[in-house]
Tab-separated table of C-alpha atoms in Angstrom:
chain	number	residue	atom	x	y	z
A	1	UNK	CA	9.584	3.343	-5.279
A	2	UNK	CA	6.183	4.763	-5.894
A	3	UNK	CA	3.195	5.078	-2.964
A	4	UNK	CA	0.062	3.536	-3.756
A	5	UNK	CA	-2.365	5.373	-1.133
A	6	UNK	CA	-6.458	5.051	-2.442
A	7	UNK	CA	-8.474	2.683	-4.178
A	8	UNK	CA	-11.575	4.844	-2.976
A	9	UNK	CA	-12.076	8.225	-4.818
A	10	UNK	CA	-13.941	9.665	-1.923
A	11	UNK	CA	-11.655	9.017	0.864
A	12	UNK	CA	-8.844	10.645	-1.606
A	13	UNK	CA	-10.457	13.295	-2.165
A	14	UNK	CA	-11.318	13.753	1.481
A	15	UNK	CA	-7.976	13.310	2.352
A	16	UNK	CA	-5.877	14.719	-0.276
A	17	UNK	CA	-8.332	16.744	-2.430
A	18	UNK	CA	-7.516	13.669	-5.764
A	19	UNK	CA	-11.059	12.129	-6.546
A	20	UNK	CA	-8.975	10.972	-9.575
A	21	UNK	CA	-5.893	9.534	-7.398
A	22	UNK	CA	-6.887	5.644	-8.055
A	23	UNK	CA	-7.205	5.735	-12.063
A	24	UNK	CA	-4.197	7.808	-12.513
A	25	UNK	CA	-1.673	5.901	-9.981
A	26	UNK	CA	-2.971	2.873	-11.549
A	27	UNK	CA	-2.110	3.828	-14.637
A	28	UNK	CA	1.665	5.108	-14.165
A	29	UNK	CA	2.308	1.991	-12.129
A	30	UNK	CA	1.494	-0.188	-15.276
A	31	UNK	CA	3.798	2.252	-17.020
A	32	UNK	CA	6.299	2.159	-14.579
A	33	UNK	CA	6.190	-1.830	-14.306
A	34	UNK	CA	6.136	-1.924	-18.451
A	35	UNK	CA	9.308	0.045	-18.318
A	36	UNK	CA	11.143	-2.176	-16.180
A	37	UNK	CA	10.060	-5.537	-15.960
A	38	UNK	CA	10.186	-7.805	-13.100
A	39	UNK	CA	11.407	-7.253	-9.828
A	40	UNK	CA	15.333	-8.263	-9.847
A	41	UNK	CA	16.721	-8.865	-6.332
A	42	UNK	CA	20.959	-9.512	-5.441
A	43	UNK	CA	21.818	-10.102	-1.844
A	44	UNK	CA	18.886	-8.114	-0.463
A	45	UNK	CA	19.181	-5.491	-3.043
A	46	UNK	CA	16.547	-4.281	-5.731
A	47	UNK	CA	18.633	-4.186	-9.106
A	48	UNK	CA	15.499	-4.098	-11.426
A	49	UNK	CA	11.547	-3.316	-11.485
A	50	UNK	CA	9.104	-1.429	-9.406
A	51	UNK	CA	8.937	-1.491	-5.521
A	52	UNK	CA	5.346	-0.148	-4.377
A	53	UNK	CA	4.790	1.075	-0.906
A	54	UNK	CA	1.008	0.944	0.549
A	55	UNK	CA	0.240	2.584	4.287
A	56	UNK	CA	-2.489	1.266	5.692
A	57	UNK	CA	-4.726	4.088	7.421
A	58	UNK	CA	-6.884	2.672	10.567
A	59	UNK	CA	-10.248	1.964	9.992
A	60	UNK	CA	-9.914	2.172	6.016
A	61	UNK	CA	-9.230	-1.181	5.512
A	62	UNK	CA	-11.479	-1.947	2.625
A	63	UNK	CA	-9.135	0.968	0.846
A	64	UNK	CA	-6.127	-1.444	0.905
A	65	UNK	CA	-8.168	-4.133	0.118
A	66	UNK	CA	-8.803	-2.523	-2.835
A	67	UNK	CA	-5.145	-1.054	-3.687
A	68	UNK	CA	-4.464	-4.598	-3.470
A	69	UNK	CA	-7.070	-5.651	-6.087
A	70	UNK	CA	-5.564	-2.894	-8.162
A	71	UNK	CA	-1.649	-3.784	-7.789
A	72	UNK	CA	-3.246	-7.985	-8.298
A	73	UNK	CA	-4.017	-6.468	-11.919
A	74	UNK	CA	-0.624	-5.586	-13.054
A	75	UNK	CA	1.563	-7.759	-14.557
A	76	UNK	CA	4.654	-8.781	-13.945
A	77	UNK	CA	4.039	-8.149	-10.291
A	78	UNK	CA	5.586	-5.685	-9.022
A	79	UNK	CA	7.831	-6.166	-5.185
A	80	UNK	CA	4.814	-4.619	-2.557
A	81	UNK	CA	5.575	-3.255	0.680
A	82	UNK	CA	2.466	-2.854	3.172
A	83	UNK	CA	3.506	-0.540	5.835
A	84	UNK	CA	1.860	-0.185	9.487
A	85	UNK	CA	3.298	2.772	11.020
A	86	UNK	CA	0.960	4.746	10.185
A	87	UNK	CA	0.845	7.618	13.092
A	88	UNK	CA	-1.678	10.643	13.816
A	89	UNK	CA	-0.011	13.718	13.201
A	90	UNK	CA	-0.991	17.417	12.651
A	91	UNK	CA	-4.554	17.415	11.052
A	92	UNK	CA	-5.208	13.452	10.490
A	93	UNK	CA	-7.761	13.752	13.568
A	94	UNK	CA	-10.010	15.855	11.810
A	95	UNK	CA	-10.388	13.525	9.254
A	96	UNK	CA	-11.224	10.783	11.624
A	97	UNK	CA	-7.336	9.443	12.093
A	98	UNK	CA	-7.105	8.958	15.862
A	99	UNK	CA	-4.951	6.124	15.984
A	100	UNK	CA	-2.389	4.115	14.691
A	101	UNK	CA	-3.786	0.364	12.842
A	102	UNK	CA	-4.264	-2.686	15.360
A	103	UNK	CA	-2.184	-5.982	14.450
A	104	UNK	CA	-5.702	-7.736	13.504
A	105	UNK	CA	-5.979	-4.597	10.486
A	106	UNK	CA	-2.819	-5.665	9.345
A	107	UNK	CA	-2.786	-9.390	9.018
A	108	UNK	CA	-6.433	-8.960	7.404
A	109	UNK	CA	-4.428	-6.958	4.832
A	110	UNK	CA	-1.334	-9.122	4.694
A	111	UNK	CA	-3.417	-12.030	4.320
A	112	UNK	CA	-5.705	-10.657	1.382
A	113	UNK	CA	-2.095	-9.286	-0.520
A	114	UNK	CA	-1.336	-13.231	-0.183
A	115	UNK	CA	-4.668	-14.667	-1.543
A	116	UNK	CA	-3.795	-12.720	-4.573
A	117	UNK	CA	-0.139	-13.877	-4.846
A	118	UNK	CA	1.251	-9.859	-4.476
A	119	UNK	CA	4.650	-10.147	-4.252
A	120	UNK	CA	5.279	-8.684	-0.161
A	121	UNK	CA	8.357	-7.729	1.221
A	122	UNK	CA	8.843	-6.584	5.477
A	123	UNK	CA	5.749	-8.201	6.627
A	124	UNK	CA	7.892	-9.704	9.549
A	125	UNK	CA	9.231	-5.927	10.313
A	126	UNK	CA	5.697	-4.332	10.362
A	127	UNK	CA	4.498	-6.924	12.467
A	128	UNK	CA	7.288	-6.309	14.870
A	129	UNK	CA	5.736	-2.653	14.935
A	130	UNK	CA	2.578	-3.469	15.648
């Protein structure tokens, strides 16, 4: 159950010091998904394949946008969860983090992930969040 956190080399390098974060994660996720096929679920329960977690951060919403291009490349399509809860903690205001995302930042998202047939799981629970 990798994370999938920038498309945008700038923002993770401003944020976690990676400029290279987006080729490299790309990469081991079509490794990863190579390895172990597609997503295999029994009664709720992943038996097979790659489960990729993306956390939207407020006011970066063109960075999903483009994790989601990214994960719309690989093939078979891996299970993708797109998480809300997103909270500012410790140093996150520095960098511009104030706030949690609104419901209107994550539908945009949610809706995009569907337009390019991303396989989404808990969209129902993070709206509940929100």
């Amino acid at each position: 159950m990798p994370d999938f956190k920038y498309s945008d080399p700038e923002l993770g390098m401003k944020l976690s010091g990676v400029a290279d974060y987006p080729q490299i994660a790309f990469e081991a996720l079509k490794v990863m998904v190579k390895q172990t096929g597609e997503p295999v679920l029994k009664d709720g329960i992943m038996k097979k394949g790659v489960l990729v977690r993306h956390l939207i951060l407020p006011g970066y919403i063109e960075n999903s946008l483009g994790v989601i291009d990214l994960l719309s490349k690989i093939e078979p399509k891996p299970l993708v969860n797109i998480m809300a809860q997103f909270r500012p903690e410790y140093l996150a205001r520095k960098y511009g983090l104030s706030r949690g995302i609104t419901r209107e930042e994550y539908l945009k998202v949610i809706e995009y992930a569907q337009k390019k047939n991303l396989n989404l799981i808990e969209t129902e629970r993070w709206l509940r969040w929100l």
